[in-house]
Every structure is written in C-alpha cells, then in structure tokens.
Amino acid sequence: MIAELQKITAEVLSEKFDCPTEADSVAVNYTKDDIDGDYTIVLFPYVKRLGKNPMELGKEIGEEIVGALSTAKSYNVLKGFLNINLTDAYYKDLLKKISQDPEYGREERNGKKVMVEFSSPNTNKPLHLGHIRNILLGWSVSQILDEVGYEVIKTQIVNNRGIAICKSMLAWSAYGEGATPESTGIKGDHFIGKYYVEFETRFKAEYKTWQESAEGKAVYQASKKEEQTAEAFFKAFKNNYFNTHSALGSKAKDVLLKWEAGDTAVVDQWKMMNDWVYAGFDVTYDKLGVSFDSMYYESDTYLLGKQHIEQGLEKGVFYKKDDGSVWIDLEDQKLDHKLVLRSDGTSVYMTQDIGTVEQRYAETGAEKMVYTVADEQDYHFKALFAIMKKLGASYADGLHHLSYGMVDLPTGKMKSREGTVVDADVLMEEVAVEAKNSAAEKGEIAEMSAEEQAEVIDRIAKAALKFFILRVGAKKRMVFDPKESLDMQGQTGPYIQNAYVRIASVLRKQEGDLAQHDTYTDLQEEELVLIQELAKYPEILQSSADNYDPSNLANYCYNLAKSYHRFYHEQRILTAETEAAKHFRIDLSVQVAKVLKRGMFLLGIDMPERM
RNA sequence: GGCUCCGUAGCUCAGCUGGAUAGAGCAGCUGACUUCUAAUCAGCAGGUCUCAGGUUCGAAUCCUGACGGAGUCACCA
C-alpha cells in the first residue's frame, strides 16, 4: 500500500507539476492515532519546491489517489499532511488474506545457513542473570532468523579448560572428601561452583597471611609506587602473587600443566567434573526451554588457528616482531595493533577465534555467523571480523556480533566477588513462587488439577521473566529489579498471555462452525486498529531479523495484546449485533491469537489456554 | 588519554532510515466486575527528550562540542 501511494504521488508530481520525483523518496507514514486517516503523505518538500499552497497540492494529489485506487475511500489535508482513508473492503480483504495463511509471517526457505552462538558458559560456575539475557537473546534471534527463511544452527562454545576449572578441581581434591552432586543432592554446576568459591576463599586467606608476613612486607616496600597504600598495592599485585608466590596458585598451575600434558588422572578428574557441570547446565537450559544443534568445547579448539597465522604471514596480512610474536596492524580500522600469536608460539584468544570461525565455516558452510556476546567484547569482535576480512574469508561480511549490554541490579553492577550475582536457577524459582502467589487470587486456575496448575503457572512465570528481559533493546544496558520483574500486570508477558487466553475462552464457548462474514460492514474503530496491527506483523519480523533484535517483536506483541484487550472491552463478540458481526469478530480474534502465539513462540514464550 | 556504547516522566522502558500535540507500564489518585476471564478497561496527574551550538520548511531522531555514566584499549579469556 505504501509503495502504491508513493508511486501515484510521484507520478502526479512528475507529470502534473513537472517536478520529477522518485517514488522511494515520497514520505508515507501511518497516520497518527488521533487524526482522521490511515496513511499520511508528507507534502512539505514539494510545497517548498513548487511554491504552491499545501492545501491545493494536497487536494490535487488526494483526488488523484482516490480516483486511481479503488481501496482509497477519502482524503483530507491538514497542515501540510495529506491523509488517506482506506475502505472497509480493503481491511476486510487484508484480514481474509491473513486468515487464509496458516503460517502468516513465515517466509519461504532462502537456502542460506546461519550459525548462531549463544550462552557459551564457563564450567567453573553456574549460570547467572547475565547468561539468561544472553540465552534469551540468542535463542530468540535464532527463532526469528528461522522464521524469515534461514536454516539456523544454534551452537555454543563451552569454556571448559583453563586455570579456573583447575581451581575447582584442586579444591575438590583437597576438601571434597569424595562428595559428588549425587551424594550431596546439589546440582552439578552449583556443586562445582561451590569448590571454586572454596578455592578463592582459601586463596584470599593465604594472600592475607602473606601480606602480613616478612616476605610480603618486603615485597611491598620494594615494589610499591610512590604514595601507594598497602591496600591498593596488594589489590594490584594479586595476579602477580598468584603466579609467583602463592602455594595454592602454584598447585593450581600444576594441575593445568598436567592437564595440558595429558596426565591421565588429571584428565579423568577434569572429565568427571565437567560432566557434572554439563548435566547441571542441561537442567537450566531445559527450564529455559532452549536447546542447541551443535556444541564446541574449548578443550578441542584452543589450539586451533596457528596454521591460519602462518597463511596470514605468507599473505603479508600479519607481521612478525623480532621476539617472534605475530601481530596485525588494524590502524586503518581505527583499531590498534593486535597480537595474534605469542612470542613463545602459543595462541591467544584471537588465535583460537580465527581457527574456530574457519572450522565452523568448513563444517557447515554457514555464510552468516552470529556471536551473542556481551558488549565488553565489542573491540575484540571488531578486530576479529577485520582480521577475517583481511585474510580474505568469503563469509567475512556475514559475521555479526550480537552485542548486548550488561544487566545491572538496582544496587549497581553484579559482582561475583561481592556475592551480588543473581543465580539463574534461584531467579527462576523466585519468579515461579511469585506467579503462584499471583495465581492464587485468580479464579480459573483454582479449578484445574494440580498438574495443570503447575504447568500454567510455569508458563506464566517464564513469560514474565523472558518478556521483561526481551522487551529491552539488546544493545542497551538494562536494570533488573528482581521485584519488578516479578510483576504480572501491565506491560508484561502475562498481560499478553491473558489476551490470548481470553480469545481461547471465547472460542471454547462458541458453538457451531465459523461462518462467512462477507456481509459485515461498518468496521468499528477497535476492529480497524487490530487489522492494521496484524498487517504490520511481517515487516516487524523482518526488521527484528535485520537488526538481530527481538525487542521490536516483543513490543509489537504487547501492542497487539493491548489493542485486543481494548477491543474485547468495547465490542461484544458472541453476543454481537448480527451473525455477520459475530463471525467477523471471531475470525479477527482467531487471527490475533495466531499472531500472538507465533510471535511469542519466537521469543521463546509459550501460551497457556487458560489462566 | 584514544576508541565504542548510553543519557527520554519519580522508577523501568518504547519512539531514533527527520514529520503533526514525545508514548507505554510501574508507583500515586478516580472510576468500571449479576453481562464472552478485572492478570482487564477508562480517566487524572506526571517532560527543559542531559546541555550548547549547527543543518533543515521541520530535530528526541542527523552533525559538532561539552557534561554525566559504562565498556575497552593484556603475550587474560
């Protein structure tokens, strides 16, 4: 419709006014809510160019449009804006088209593959609120990309090696006394996290003791900068202490060395403990309703990439310093020189990532790869993508960093050291309790069986949590108030579910088959609004996919639900004035339910039939 | 210090490819359940869109600068 209006306007301007105009350049918008009209054409640019009165110009174009388009009913010109009203028949036809398409909004398969990486946890501690945002975003973007035509491969890389997991291993060996998740009844990831904390606590104590020892004091006196307090010095010196003085540190490093050397006992322990963590993660993923199509493990990939460094050196993309370290100059990208291989020949993060991208492309042929990683790594991914481009990777332009802001608490940043991290499992449990309390005051749920109740409450709780997080634009840092996120009223997931449930309820009470409603005329305002909203759905999907941002879709679902609630309140459905009106409204409701259900599904949110 | 992102109502957020009087929800105050589910609806109140310039017929939106916040600039991952 927009294209048609643009075309006619451009023709009129070009032919009648000798004012050559590109159709694309004509500004056509949806008319503002409180103004009469459906579409609005902005006249100012031509008023100025032609030196014509806006009213006259608007009339000329308006006449032409109403004459040329059978779907255009009338027009009005207001303050330089030409508003076009469309006929009821046009909207009824729109609804009919939507109604005839059972997979409305879903695009033809485009034959392209896209790999979406998300979650990517470390195996030394459980998932937290930050992971939840990551997972919900990654999952939802995957779903949306699938909906607009891609074949999506959902993947994650598990950071299962390195010094961190060695700390947990060491603590478990020393203080675990053979305990297992099974013997203690603790979820595997939490179990490992416990030993990580155990290590850190002991290390802290050890460090504290050392600071007061003669050696510690001597080091402080010898190495401190001017005016530096002991507290500041020791804070900065912590890593150094771990590497050079700490008994615990040297034991942990010893475990890491043995792991890298393939020491059977260490590797076996590592496998066993990581398996506990994976089992724990799986439970959380399951609760979140997400799954993966493939997995990568850092233990398999951390040595990758060196051969690409060699090739890059040959091509002259990289250069070698005297000490043997390899670098790339990214100053033309407004980035610095970046190290890609250490002087001792071992890899850094970047080396691995180069190797991993190449491996993934070789394995899947995906032309697009999306990395769901927090915005603190913006710089890293910019550099990685620039490097791949310089290396001449054919898919380099298809690489995308789905960068999202950190989640803050009302009290500030989440800090694991200060124990202010919100654990994913605990949070979900809290939301479930809140949903249960909320539901207790409502009528319908009480009549269900215990099993049904639990199922419905679970859906409501998940909807509340997921919608709260997904409605915020991904790039934006967001504040997560545990209390507010538990809200079930207003701009929330349950509000949208409630609209769906209302429709489901009406449909249950409807008797007999759905009849034709061609004779229904005189569309009501609330009905018009709903059809207009429904018609926007495909373009919303497309823009969510283009921007890798589900918040568009989330807000759309809310708006659609809101329009429905209003419609529901203003118009009778089952007891409508005429049979035609009744069937029209039922059809309309069915279409709203269809879109709400699908849209929310793409956000990873399930709809209950009752609540 | 360089670079990147952010700054909209008391709070949490929409709106940002320039268009009419800047929108929701929460919190506060009014009203609406004998009538398809009140997890709903209607209303009141709440704004210097951080500030200052610029471009434009028109700027929350684009540009420049300042201020405030965050991130990053590791032979860490």
Coordinates of C-alpha atoms in Angstrom, one line a residue, chain A residues 167-458:
Chain A
K167 CA 41.0 -24.3 40.9
S168 CA 37.7 -26.1 41.3
M169 CA 39.5 -29.4 40.7
L170 CA 42.1 -28.7 43.2
A171 CA 39.7 -27.6 45.9
W172 CA 37.6 -30.7 45.3
S173 CA 40.6 -33.0 45.6
A174 CA 41.7 -31.3 48.8
Y175 CA 38.5 -30.7 50.6
G176 CA 35.8 -32.6 48.7
E177 CA 36.2 -35.9 50.5
G178 CA 34.8 -37.7 47.6
A179 CA 31.5 -35.9 47.6
T180 CA 29.5 -35.8 44.3
P181 CA 26.4 -34.0 43.1
E182 CA 24.6 -37.2 43.6
S183 CA 25.8 -37.8 47.1
T184 CA 25.0 -34.3 48.2
G185 CA 21.9 -33.7 46.1
I186 CA 23.4 -30.5 44.7
K187 CA 23.0 -29.6 41.1
G188 CA 26.3 -30.2 39.2
D189 CA 27.1 -26.7 38.2
H190 CA 26.4 -25.4 41.6
F191 CA 28.4 -28.2 43.1
I192 CA 31.5 -27.2 41.1
G193 CA 30.8 -23.5 41.7
K194 CA 31.0 -24.3 45.4
Y195 CA 34.5 -25.6 45.1
Y196 CA 35.6 -22.7 43.0
V197 CA 34.4 -20.4 45.8
E198 CA 36.2 -22.6 48.3
F199 CA 39.4 -22.2 46.4
E200 CA 39.0 -18.4 46.2
T201 CA 38.2 -18.2 49.9
R202 CA 41.3 -20.2 50.8
F203 CA 43.4 -18.3 48.4
K204 CA 42.3 -15.0 49.8
A205 CA 43.1 -16.1 53.3
E206 CA 46.5 -17.3 52.2
Y207 CA 47.2 -14.0 50.5
K208 CA 46.1 -12.1 53.5
T209 CA 48.5 -14.0 55.7
W210 CA 51.3 -13.5 53.2
Q211 CA 50.7 -9.7 53.2
E212 CA 51.5 -9.6 56.9
S213 CA 54.5 -11.8 56.6
A214 CA 58.0 -10.5 56.5
E215 CA 58.3 -11.5 52.8
G216 CA 55.0 -9.8 51.9
K217 CA 56.1 -6.6 53.6
A218 CA 59.4 -6.7 51.9
V219 CA 57.9 -7.0 48.5
Y220 CA 55.5 -4.2 49.3
Q221 CA 58.4 -1.9 50.3
A222 CA 60.5 -2.9 47.3
S223 CA 57.9 -2.7 44.6
K224 CA 55.3 -0.1 45.6
K225 CA 54.9 3.0 43.7
E226 CA 55.2 6.3 45.4
E227 CA 52.3 7.1 47.8
Q228 CA 50.7 3.8 47.1
T229 CA 48.8 2.4 50.1
A230 CA 49.3 -1.2 51.1
E231 CA 45.7 -2.0 50.2
A232 CA 46.0 -0.6 46.7
F233 CA 49.3 -2.3 46.1
F234 CA 48.2 -5.7 47.2
K235 CA 45.0 -5.4 45.1
A236 CA 47.0 -4.7 42.0
F237 CA 49.6 -7.3 42.9
K238 CA 47.1 -10.2 43.3
N239 CA 47.7 -11.8 39.9
N240 CA 51.4 -11.5 40.4
Y241 CA 51.1 -13.1 43.8
F242 CA 49.1 -16.0 42.4
N243 CA 51.7 -16.6 39.7
T244 CA 54.9 -16.2 41.7
H245 CA 54.4 -16.6 45.5
S246 CA 51.2 -18.5 46.2
A247 CA 51.3 -22.1 47.2
L248 CA 47.7 -22.6 46.1
G249 CA 48.4 -20.8 42.9
S250 CA 51.3 -23.0 42.1
K251 CA 49.3 -26.1 42.8
A252 CA 46.5 -24.9 40.5
K253 CA 49.0 -24.1 37.8
D254 CA 50.5 -27.5 38.3
V255 CA 47.1 -29.1 37.6
L256 CA 46.8 -27.0 34.4
L257 CA 50.2 -28.1 33.2
K258 CA 49.4 -31.8 33.9
W259 CA 46.1 -31.3 32.0
E260 CA 47.9 -29.9 29.1
A261 CA 50.4 -32.7 29.2
G262 CA 47.5 -35.2 29.1
D263 CA 48.1 -36.6 32.6
T264 CA 45.5 -39.4 32.8
A265 CA 44.5 -38.9 36.4
V266 CA 44.0 -35.1 35.9
V267 CA 42.2 -35.5 32.6
D268 CA 39.9 -38.1 34.1
Q269 CA 39.0 -35.9 37.0
W270 CA 38.5 -33.0 34.7
K271 CA 36.1 -35.0 32.5
M272 CA 34.2 -36.2 35.5
M273 CA 33.8 -32.8 37.0
N274 CA 32.9 -31.1 33.7
D275 CA 30.3 -33.8 33.1
W276 CA 28.7 -32.8 36.4
V277 CA 28.6 -29.2 35.2
Y278 CA 27.1 -30.1 31.8
A279 CA 24.4 -32.1 33.5
G280 CA 23.6 -29.0 35.6
F281 CA 23.6 -26.7 32.7
D282 CA 21.2 -29.0 30.8
V283 CA 18.7 -28.7 33.6
T284 CA 18.8 -25.0 33.4
Y285 CA 18.6 -24.9 29.6
D286 CA 15.7 -27.2 29.8
K287 CA 13.9 -24.9 32.3
L288 CA 14.6 -22.0 29.9
G289 CA 13.2 -24.0 27.0
V290 CA 16.3 -23.8 24.9
S291 CA 18.4 -26.3 23.1
F292 CA 21.4 -26.4 20.8
D293 CA 22.1 -28.1 17.5
S294 CA 25.8 -28.4 18.0
M295 CA 28.4 -27.9 20.7
Y296 CA 32.0 -26.7 20.6
Y297 CA 34.4 -27.2 23.5
E298 CA 37.3 -25.0 24.1
S299 CA 39.4 -28.1 25.1
D300 CA 39.1 -29.1 21.4
T301 CA 39.5 -25.7 19.8
Y302 CA 42.1 -23.9 22.0
L303 CA 45.0 -24.9 19.8
L304 CA 43.3 -24.1 16.5
G305 CA 44.3 -21.1 14.4
K306 CA 48.0 -21.4 14.2
Q307 CA 48.0 -22.6 10.6
H308 CA 45.9 -19.6 9.6
I309 CA 48.5 -17.4 11.3
E310 CA 51.1 -19.0 9.0
Q311 CA 49.0 -18.4 6.0
G312 CA 48.4 -14.8 7.0
L313 CA 52.1 -14.3 7.4
E314 CA 52.7 -15.6 3.9
K315 CA 50.0 -13.3 2.5
G316 CA 51.5 -10.4 4.4
V317 CA 48.4 -9.8 6.4
F318 CA 50.4 -10.4 9.7
Y319 CA 53.9 -9.4 10.6
K320 CA 56.4 -10.8 12.9
K321 CA 58.3 -8.9 15.6
D322 CA 61.9 -9.7 16.5
D323 CA 60.9 -11.6 19.5
G324 CA 58.9 -14.0 17.3
S325 CA 55.4 -12.7 18.3
V326 CA 52.9 -12.2 15.4
W327 CA 50.8 -9.1 15.0
I328 CA 48.3 -7.4 12.7
D329 CA 48.1 -3.7 12.0
L330 CA 44.4 -2.6 12.3
E331 CA 45.0 1.1 12.4
D332 CA 43.1 1.5 9.1
Q333 CA 40.1 0.3 11.0
K334 CA 40.7 2.7 13.9
L335 CA 41.9 -0.2 15.9
D336 CA 45.4 -0.8 17.3
H337 CA 48.0 -3.4 16.5
K338 CA 46.7 -6.6 17.8
L339 CA 48.7 -9.7 18.9
V340 CA 47.7 -12.9 17.2
L341 CA 50.4 -15.3 18.4
R342 CA 52.7 -15.1 21.4
S343 CA 56.4 -15.0 21.2
D344 CA 56.6 -18.5 22.6
G345 CA 54.4 -19.6 19.7
T346 CA 51.3 -20.3 21.9
S347 CA 47.9 -19.0 21.0
V348 CA 45.9 -16.2 22.4
Y349 CA 42.1 -15.8 22.5
M350 CA 42.2 -14.2 19.0
T351 CA 44.2 -17.1 17.5
Q352 CA 41.6 -19.6 18.7
D353 CA 38.7 -17.5 17.4
I354 CA 40.3 -17.3 14.0
G355 CA 40.7 -21.0 14.0
T356 CA 37.2 -21.6 15.2
V357 CA 35.5 -19.5 12.6
E358 CA 37.4 -21.2 9.9
Q359 CA 36.5 -24.6 11.3
R360 CA 32.8 -23.7 11.6
Y361 CA 32.7 -22.5 8.0
A362 CA 34.4 -25.6 6.8
E363 CA 32.0 -27.8 8.7
T364 CA 28.7 -26.1 8.0
G365 CA 29.2 -23.7 5.0
A366 CA 27.2 -21.1 7.0
E367 CA 27.6 -17.7 5.3
K368 CA 26.4 -15.9 8.4
M369 CA 27.6 -16.4 11.9
V370 CA 26.2 -14.5 14.8
Y371 CA 28.1 -14.3 18.1
T372 CA 25.9 -13.5 21.1
V373 CA 28.5 -12.0 23.5
A374 CA 28.3 -9.1 26.0
D375 CA 29.3 -5.6 24.8
E376 CA 32.5 -5.7 26.8
Q377 CA 33.9 -7.6 23.9
D378 CA 32.9 -5.2 21.2
Y379 CA 36.5 -4.4 20.5
H380 CA 37.6 -8.0 20.2
F381 CA 34.9 -8.9 17.7
K382 CA 35.6 -5.8 15.6
A383 CA 39.2 -6.9 15.4
L384 CA 38.3 -10.5 14.7
F385 CA 36.0 -9.5 11.9
A386 CA 38.5 -7.1 10.4
I387 CA 41.1 -9.8 10.5
M388 CA 38.9 -12.3 8.7
K389 CA 38.2 -9.8 6.1
K390 CA 41.9 -9.1 5.6
L391 CA 42.5 -12.9 5.4
G392 CA 40.1 -12.9 2.6
A393 CA 37.4 -15.1 4.1
S394 CA 34.4 -15.2 1.7
Y395 CA 32.0 -15.1 4.6
A396 CA 33.6 -12.2 6.4
D397 CA 30.7 -9.8 5.7
G398 CA 28.3 -12.3 7.2
L399 CA 29.9 -12.2 10.6
H400 CA 27.9 -10.4 13.2
H401 CA 28.4 -9.6 16.9
L402 CA 25.1 -9.7 18.7
S403 CA 26.3 -7.4 21.4
Y404 CA 24.2 -6.7 24.4
G405 CA 24.5 -4.5 27.4
M406 CA 25.2 -5.9 30.9
V407 CA 22.4 -6.5 33.3
D408 CA 22.6 -4.3 36.4
L409 CA 20.8 -4.6 39.7
P410 CA 19.1 -1.6 41.2
T411 CA 22.1 -1.6 43.7
G412 CA 24.6 -1.4 40.8
K413 CA 26.7 -3.9 39.0
M414 CA 26.6 -7.6 39.6
K415 CA 29.8 -8.7 41.2
S416 CA 30.6 -12.3 41.9
R417 CA 33.3 -11.3 44.4
E418 CA 30.7 -9.4 46.4
G419 CA 28.1 -12.1 46.2
T420 CA 25.6 -9.9 44.3
V421 CA 25.3 -12.2 41.4
V422 CA 21.8 -13.3 40.7
D423 CA 21.8 -17.0 40.1
A424 CA 19.7 -18.2 37.1
D425 CA 18.1 -21.2 38.9
V426 CA 17.4 -19.2 42.0
L427 CA 15.8 -16.4 40.0
M428 CA 13.6 -18.8 38.0
E429 CA 12.5 -20.3 41.3
E430 CA 11.6 -16.9 42.7
V431 CA 9.6 -15.9 39.7
A432 CA 7.7 -19.2 39.9
V433 CA 6.8 -18.5 43.5
E434 CA 5.6 -15.1 42.6
A435 CA 3.5 -16.4 39.8
K436 CA 2.0 -19.0 42.1
N437 CA 1.0 -16.3 44.7
S438 CA -0.5 -14.2 42.0
A439 CA -2.4 -17.0 40.5
A440 CA -3.9 -17.9 43.9
E441 CA -6.1 -14.8 43.7
K442 CA -7.5 -15.6 40.3
G443 CA -10.5 -17.7 39.6
E444 CA -9.8 -20.0 36.7
I445 CA -6.7 -21.6 37.9
A446 CA -8.2 -22.9 41.1
E447 CA -10.5 -25.3 39.2
M448 CA -7.6 -27.1 37.5
S449 CA -5.9 -30.2 38.5
A450 CA -2.7 -29.8 40.4
E451 CA -0.7 -30.9 37.4
E452 CA -2.4 -28.5 35.0
Q453 CA -2.0 -25.7 37.6
A454 CA 1.7 -26.3 37.8
E455 CA 2.0 -26.3 34.0
V456 CA 0.1 -23.0 33.6
I457 CA 1.9 -21.3 36.5
D458 CA 5.2 -22.3 35.0

